[in-house]
Coordinates of C-alpha atoms in Angstrom, one line a residue:
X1220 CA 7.8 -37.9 -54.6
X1221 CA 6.5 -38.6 -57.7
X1222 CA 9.7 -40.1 -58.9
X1223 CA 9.5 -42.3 -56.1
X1224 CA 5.9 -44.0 -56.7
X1225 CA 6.7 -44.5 -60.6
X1226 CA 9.5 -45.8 -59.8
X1227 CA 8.5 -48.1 -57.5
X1228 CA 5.9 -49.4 -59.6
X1229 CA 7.9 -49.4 -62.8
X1230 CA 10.6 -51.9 -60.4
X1231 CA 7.4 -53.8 -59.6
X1232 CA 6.4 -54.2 -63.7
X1233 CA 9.7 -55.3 -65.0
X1234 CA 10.1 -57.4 -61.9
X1235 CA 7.1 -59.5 -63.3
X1236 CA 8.9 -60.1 -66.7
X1237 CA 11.5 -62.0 -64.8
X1238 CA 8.8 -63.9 -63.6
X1239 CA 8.3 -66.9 -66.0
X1240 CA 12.3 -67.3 -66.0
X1241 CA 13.0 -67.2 -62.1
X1242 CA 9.8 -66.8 -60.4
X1243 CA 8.7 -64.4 -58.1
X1244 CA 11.1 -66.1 -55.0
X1245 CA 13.7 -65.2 -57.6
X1246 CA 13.2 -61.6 -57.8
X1247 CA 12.8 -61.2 -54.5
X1248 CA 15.8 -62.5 -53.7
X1249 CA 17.8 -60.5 -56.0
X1250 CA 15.4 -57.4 -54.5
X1251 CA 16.2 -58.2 -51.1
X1252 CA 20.1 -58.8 -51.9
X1253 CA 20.2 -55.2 -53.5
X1254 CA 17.7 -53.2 -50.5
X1255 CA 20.4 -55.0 -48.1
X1256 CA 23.3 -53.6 -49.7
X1257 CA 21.9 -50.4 -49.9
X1258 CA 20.6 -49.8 -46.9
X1259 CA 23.9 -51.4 -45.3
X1260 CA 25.5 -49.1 -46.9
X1261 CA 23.1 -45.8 -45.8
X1262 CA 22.5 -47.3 -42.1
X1263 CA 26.0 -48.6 -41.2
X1264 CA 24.7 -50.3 -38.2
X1265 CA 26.9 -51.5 -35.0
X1266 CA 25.6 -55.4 -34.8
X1267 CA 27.5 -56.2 -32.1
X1268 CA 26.6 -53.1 -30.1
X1269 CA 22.9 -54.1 -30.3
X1270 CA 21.3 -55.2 -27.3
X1271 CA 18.5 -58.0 -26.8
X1272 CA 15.6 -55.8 -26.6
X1273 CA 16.8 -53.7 -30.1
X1274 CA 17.4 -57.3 -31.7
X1275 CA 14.0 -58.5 -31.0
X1276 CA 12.0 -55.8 -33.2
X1277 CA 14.2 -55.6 -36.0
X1278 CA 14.2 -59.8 -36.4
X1279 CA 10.6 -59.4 -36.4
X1280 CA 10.9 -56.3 -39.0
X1281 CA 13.1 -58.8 -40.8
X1282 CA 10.9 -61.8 -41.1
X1283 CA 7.9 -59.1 -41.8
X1284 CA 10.1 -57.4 -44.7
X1285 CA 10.7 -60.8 -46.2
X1286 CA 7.1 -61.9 -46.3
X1287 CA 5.6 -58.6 -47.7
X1288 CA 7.8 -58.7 -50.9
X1289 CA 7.2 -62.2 -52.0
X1290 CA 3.4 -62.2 -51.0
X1291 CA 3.0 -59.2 -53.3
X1292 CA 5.3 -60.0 -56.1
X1293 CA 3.5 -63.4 -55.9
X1294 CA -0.1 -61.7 -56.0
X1295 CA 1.1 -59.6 -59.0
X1296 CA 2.0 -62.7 -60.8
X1297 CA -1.2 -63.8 -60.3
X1298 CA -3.9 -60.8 -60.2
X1299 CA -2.2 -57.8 -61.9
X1300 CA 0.0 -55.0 -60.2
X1301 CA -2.5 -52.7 -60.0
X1302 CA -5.3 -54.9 -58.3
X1303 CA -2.3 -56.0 -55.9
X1304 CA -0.7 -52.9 -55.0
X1305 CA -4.6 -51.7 -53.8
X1306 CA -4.8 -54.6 -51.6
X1307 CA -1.9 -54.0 -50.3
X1308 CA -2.5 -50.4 -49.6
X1309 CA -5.0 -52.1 -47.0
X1310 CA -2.5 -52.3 -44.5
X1311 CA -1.5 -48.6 -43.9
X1312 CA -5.0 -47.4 -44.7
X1313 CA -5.7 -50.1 -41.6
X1314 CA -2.8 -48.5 -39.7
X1315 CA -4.1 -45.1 -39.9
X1316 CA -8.1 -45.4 -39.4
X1317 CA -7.2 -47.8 -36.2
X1318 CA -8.2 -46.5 -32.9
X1319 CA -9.9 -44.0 -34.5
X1320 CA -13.6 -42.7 -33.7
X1321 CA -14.4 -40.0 -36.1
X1322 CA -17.3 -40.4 -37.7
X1323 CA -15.1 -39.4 -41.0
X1324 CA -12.6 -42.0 -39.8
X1325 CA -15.6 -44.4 -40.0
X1326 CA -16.8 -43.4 -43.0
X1327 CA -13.3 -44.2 -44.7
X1328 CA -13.3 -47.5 -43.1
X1329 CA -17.0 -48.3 -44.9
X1330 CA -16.1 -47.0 -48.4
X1331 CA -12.6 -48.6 -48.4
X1332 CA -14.7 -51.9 -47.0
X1333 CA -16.9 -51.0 -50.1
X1334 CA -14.5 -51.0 -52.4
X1335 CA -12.3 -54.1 -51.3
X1336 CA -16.0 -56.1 -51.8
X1337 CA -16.4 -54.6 -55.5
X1338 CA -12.6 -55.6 -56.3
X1339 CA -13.0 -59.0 -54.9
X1340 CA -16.0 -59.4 -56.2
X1341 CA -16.8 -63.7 -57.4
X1342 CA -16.4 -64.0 -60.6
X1343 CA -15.4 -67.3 -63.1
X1344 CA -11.6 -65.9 -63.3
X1345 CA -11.6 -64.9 -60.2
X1346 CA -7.7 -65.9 -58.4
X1347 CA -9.0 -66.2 -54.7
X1348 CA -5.0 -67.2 -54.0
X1349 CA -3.7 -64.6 -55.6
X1350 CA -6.2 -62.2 -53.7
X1351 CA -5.1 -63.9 -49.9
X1352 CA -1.5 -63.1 -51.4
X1353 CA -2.1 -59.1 -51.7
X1354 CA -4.2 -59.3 -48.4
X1355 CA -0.9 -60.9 -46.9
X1356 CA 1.0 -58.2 -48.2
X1357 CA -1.5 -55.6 -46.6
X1358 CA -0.9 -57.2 -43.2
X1359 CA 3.0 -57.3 -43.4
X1360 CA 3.0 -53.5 -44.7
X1361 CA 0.8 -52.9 -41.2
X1362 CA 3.5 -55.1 -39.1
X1363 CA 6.1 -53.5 -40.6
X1364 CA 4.9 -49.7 -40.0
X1365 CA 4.4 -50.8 -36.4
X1366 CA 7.5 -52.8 -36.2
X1367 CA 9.8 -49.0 -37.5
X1368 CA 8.0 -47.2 -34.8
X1369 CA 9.5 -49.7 -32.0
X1370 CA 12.7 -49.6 -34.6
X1371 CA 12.7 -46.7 -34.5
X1372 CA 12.0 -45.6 -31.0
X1373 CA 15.3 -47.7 -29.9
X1374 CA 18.1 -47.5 -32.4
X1375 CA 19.4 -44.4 -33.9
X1376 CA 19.5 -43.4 -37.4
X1377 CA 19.1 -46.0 -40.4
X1378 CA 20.7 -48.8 -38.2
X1379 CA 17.5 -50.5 -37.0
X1380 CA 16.7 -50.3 -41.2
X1381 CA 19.7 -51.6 -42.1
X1382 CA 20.3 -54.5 -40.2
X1383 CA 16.8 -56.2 -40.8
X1384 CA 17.3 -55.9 -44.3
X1385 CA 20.9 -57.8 -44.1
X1386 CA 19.0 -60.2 -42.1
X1387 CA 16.4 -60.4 -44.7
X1388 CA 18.8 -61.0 -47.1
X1389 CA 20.4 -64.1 -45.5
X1390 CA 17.1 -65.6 -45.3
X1391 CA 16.9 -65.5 -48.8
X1392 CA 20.3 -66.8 -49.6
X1393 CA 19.6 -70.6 -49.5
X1394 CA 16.5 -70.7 -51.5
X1395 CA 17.4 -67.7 -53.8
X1396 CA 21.0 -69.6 -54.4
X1397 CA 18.4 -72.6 -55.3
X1398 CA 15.8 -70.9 -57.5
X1399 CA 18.7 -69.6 -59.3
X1400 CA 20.9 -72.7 -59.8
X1401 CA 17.8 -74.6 -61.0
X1402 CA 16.7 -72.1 -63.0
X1403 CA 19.4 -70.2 -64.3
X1404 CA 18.4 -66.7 -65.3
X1405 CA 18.8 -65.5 -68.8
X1406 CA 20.4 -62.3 -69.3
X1407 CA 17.3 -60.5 -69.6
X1408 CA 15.7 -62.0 -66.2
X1409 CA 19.0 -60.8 -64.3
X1410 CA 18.8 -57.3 -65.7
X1411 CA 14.8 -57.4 -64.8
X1412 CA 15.3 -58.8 -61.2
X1413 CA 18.6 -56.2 -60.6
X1414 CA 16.3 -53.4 -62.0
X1415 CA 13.7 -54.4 -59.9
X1416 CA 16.1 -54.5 -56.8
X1417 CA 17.6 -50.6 -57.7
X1418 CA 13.9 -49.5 -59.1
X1419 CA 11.9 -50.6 -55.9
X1420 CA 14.9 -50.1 -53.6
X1421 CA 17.5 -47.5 -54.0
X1422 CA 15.6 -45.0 -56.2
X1423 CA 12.4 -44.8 -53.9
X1424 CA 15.1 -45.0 -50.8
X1425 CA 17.1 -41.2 -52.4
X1426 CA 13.4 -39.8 -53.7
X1427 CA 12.2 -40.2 -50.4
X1428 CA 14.7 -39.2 -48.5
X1429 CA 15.2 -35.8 -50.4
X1430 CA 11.5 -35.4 -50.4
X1431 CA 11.0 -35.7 -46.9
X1432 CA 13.5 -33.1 -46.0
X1433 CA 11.9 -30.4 -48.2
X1434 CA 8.0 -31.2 -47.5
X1435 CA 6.2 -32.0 -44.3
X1436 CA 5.6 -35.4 -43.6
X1437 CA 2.4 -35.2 -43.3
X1438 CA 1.9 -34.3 -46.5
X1439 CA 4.2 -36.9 -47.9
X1440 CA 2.0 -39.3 -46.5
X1441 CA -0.9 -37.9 -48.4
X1442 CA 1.3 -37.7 -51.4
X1443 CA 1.7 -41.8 -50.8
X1444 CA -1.7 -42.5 -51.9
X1445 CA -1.3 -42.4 -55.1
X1446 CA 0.7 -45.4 -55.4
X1447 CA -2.3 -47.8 -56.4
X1448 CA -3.4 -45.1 -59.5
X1449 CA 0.3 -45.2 -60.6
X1450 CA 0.4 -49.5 -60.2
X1451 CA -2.6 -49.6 -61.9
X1452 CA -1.5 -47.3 -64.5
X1453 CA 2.2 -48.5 -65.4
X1454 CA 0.1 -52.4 -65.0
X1455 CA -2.1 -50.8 -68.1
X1456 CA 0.4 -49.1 -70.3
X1457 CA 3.4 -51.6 -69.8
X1458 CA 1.7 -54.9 -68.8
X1459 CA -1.5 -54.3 -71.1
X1460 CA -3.1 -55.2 -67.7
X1461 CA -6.6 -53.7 -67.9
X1462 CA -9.1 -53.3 -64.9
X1463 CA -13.2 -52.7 -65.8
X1464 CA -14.5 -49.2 -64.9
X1465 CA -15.7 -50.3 -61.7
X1466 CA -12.3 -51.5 -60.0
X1467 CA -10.9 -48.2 -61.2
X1468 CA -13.5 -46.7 -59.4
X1469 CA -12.7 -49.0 -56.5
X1470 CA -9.1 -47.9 -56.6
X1471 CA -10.2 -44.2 -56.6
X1472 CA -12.8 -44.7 -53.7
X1473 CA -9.5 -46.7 -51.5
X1474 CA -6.8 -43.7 -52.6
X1475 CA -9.8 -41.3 -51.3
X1476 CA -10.3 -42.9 -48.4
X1477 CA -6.5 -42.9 -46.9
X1478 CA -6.1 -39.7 -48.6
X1479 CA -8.8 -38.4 -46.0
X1480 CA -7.7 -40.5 -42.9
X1481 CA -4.1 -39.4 -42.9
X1482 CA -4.7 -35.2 -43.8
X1483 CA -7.0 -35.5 -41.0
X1484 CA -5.2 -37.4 -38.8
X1485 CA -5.6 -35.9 -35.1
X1486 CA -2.4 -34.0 -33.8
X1487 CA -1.3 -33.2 -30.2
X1488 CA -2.6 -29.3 -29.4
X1489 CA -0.4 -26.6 -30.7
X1490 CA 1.9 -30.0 -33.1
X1491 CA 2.5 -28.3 -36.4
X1492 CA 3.6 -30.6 -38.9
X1493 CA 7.0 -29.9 -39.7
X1494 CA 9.7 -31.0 -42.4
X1495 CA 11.9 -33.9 -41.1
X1496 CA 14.9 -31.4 -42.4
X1497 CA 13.6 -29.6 -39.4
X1498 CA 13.1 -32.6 -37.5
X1499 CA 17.0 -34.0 -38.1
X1500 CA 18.6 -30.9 -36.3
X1501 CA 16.8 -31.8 -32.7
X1502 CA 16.2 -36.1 -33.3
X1503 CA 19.5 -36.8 -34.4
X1504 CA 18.2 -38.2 -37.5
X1505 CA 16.0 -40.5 -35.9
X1506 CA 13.6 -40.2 -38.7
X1507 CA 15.6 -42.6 -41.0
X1508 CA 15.2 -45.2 -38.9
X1509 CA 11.5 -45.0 -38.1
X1510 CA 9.8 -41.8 -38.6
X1511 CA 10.7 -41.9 -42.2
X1512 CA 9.4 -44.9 -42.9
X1513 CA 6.4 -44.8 -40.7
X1514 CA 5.5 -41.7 -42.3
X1515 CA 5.0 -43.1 -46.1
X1516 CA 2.4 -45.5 -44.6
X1517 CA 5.7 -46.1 -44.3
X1518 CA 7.5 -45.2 -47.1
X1519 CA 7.8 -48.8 -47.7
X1520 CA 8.0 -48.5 -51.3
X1521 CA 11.3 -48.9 -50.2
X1522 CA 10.0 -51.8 -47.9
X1523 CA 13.2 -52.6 -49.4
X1524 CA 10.1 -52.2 -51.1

């Protein structure tokens, strides 16, 4: 699991040293190219056996899955990883607090609220765009853990996984074929945007996956939250992007707070959590479809991410 966040962050950082060659619609497109092959290859879905109701989730899960990446690879050209990865972890914080009337539940919701205020905070350098970009990020990450659970709930296995990321991938082929013709990529920027593609995509993809059949899912999704530490750590040590003492403290007061809303997240009487190993044997392997990636909040790291 911890494999998994660094290395979805570390994807993320070189990613943005591609940036000033290509662009982040460049990256992303090489990103999305790579997820699609991968998961193509993982999901093997049957196209032509899907129906109209199956279609219509996973072409929204598409469109969702190609607005998430470029809103937060734009945001971390603009504001830093680590200030846009904690944004972004808005949306399944959202996802899991919603509905909810605990008073703890609540409580999250005002210290995340809190927080958000203090890392948004006016200031002369502020980059109100770059902010809106990492808020746009947090509401496709929602969409899209909503979007698996439908995915999920009607196509089997990876299929439902796989075939929004091919269509993702199309979407991107006319204006990631044009990025790239008019700005042809040096040698470095194609190894940054291909490592970016396998660092974000396939590695987080295995981790997970072999994670998630040796721990409960539950606690995987408690394990998730520290993806904006880890951003905002590799964004320090490999970007030299620093954040003052009180967005760290922001970041920490956000990781809390989802930390909190998902181990106490209300269970039908007598539910234990189980591992999905467990869970394979009697749903078919349903979970790789959307369980799996519901469960990291989804583990959208892979979000193709």
């Amino acid at each position: 699991m911890l494999a998994s966040s660094v290395s979805n962050q570390s994807g993320a950082a070189i990613a943005s040293v591609a940036f000033p060659a290509i662009g982040p619609v460049g990256v992303v497109a090489v990103r999305q190219w790579v997820a699609a092959v991968l998961l193509l290859a993982a999901g093997r879905p049957r196209l032509r056996s899907f129906t109209a109701a199956q279609w219509r989730p996973v072409l929204g899960l598409a469109v969702v899955f190609a607005a998430m990446n470029l809103s937060l690879y734009s945001a971390i050209d603009r504001i830093g990883l680590g200030l846009a990865v904690t944004l972004e972890f808005l949306g399944p914080l959202t996802v899991a607090l919603a509905g909810s009337r605990r008073r703890l539940h609540l409580g999250c919701a005002v210290a995340a609220a809190a927080a958000v205020v203090v890392l948004v905070r006016p200031e002369p350098s502020t980059d109100y765009l770059g902010i809106a970009l990492a808020l746009l990020a947090a509401v496709c990450w929602g969409c899209y853990i909503l979007l698996n659970r439908t995915v999920g709930e009607r196509l089997p296995g990876a299929q439902g996984s796989a075939a929004a990321a091919l269509v993702s991938g199309a979407l991107y082929l006319p204006i990631g074929v044009a990025v790239l013709v008019h700005h042809r990529p040096t040698p470095t920027a194609a190894a940054c945007a291909l490592a970016a593609g396998v660092l974000s995509s396939a590695v987080p993809f295995l981790s997970d996956l072999l994670a998630l059949r040796r721990v409960p899912a539950h606690f995987f999704g408690v394990f998730m939250s520290v993806n904006p530490v880890a951003a905002a750590l590799i964004g320090l040590l490999a970007l030299d992007q620093h954040l003052p003492a009180v967005s760290w403290l922001a970041v920490l007061v956000i990781v809390a707070a989802n930390t909190i809303a998902v181990s106490t997240e209300a269970h039908p009487r007598g539910h234990r959590p189980r591992t999905v190993e467990k869970q394979v044997g009697q749903r078919g392997g349903e979970h790789l479809g959307g369980e799996q990636l519901e469960k990291r909040g989804g583990p959208a790291g892979h979000r193709g991410r």
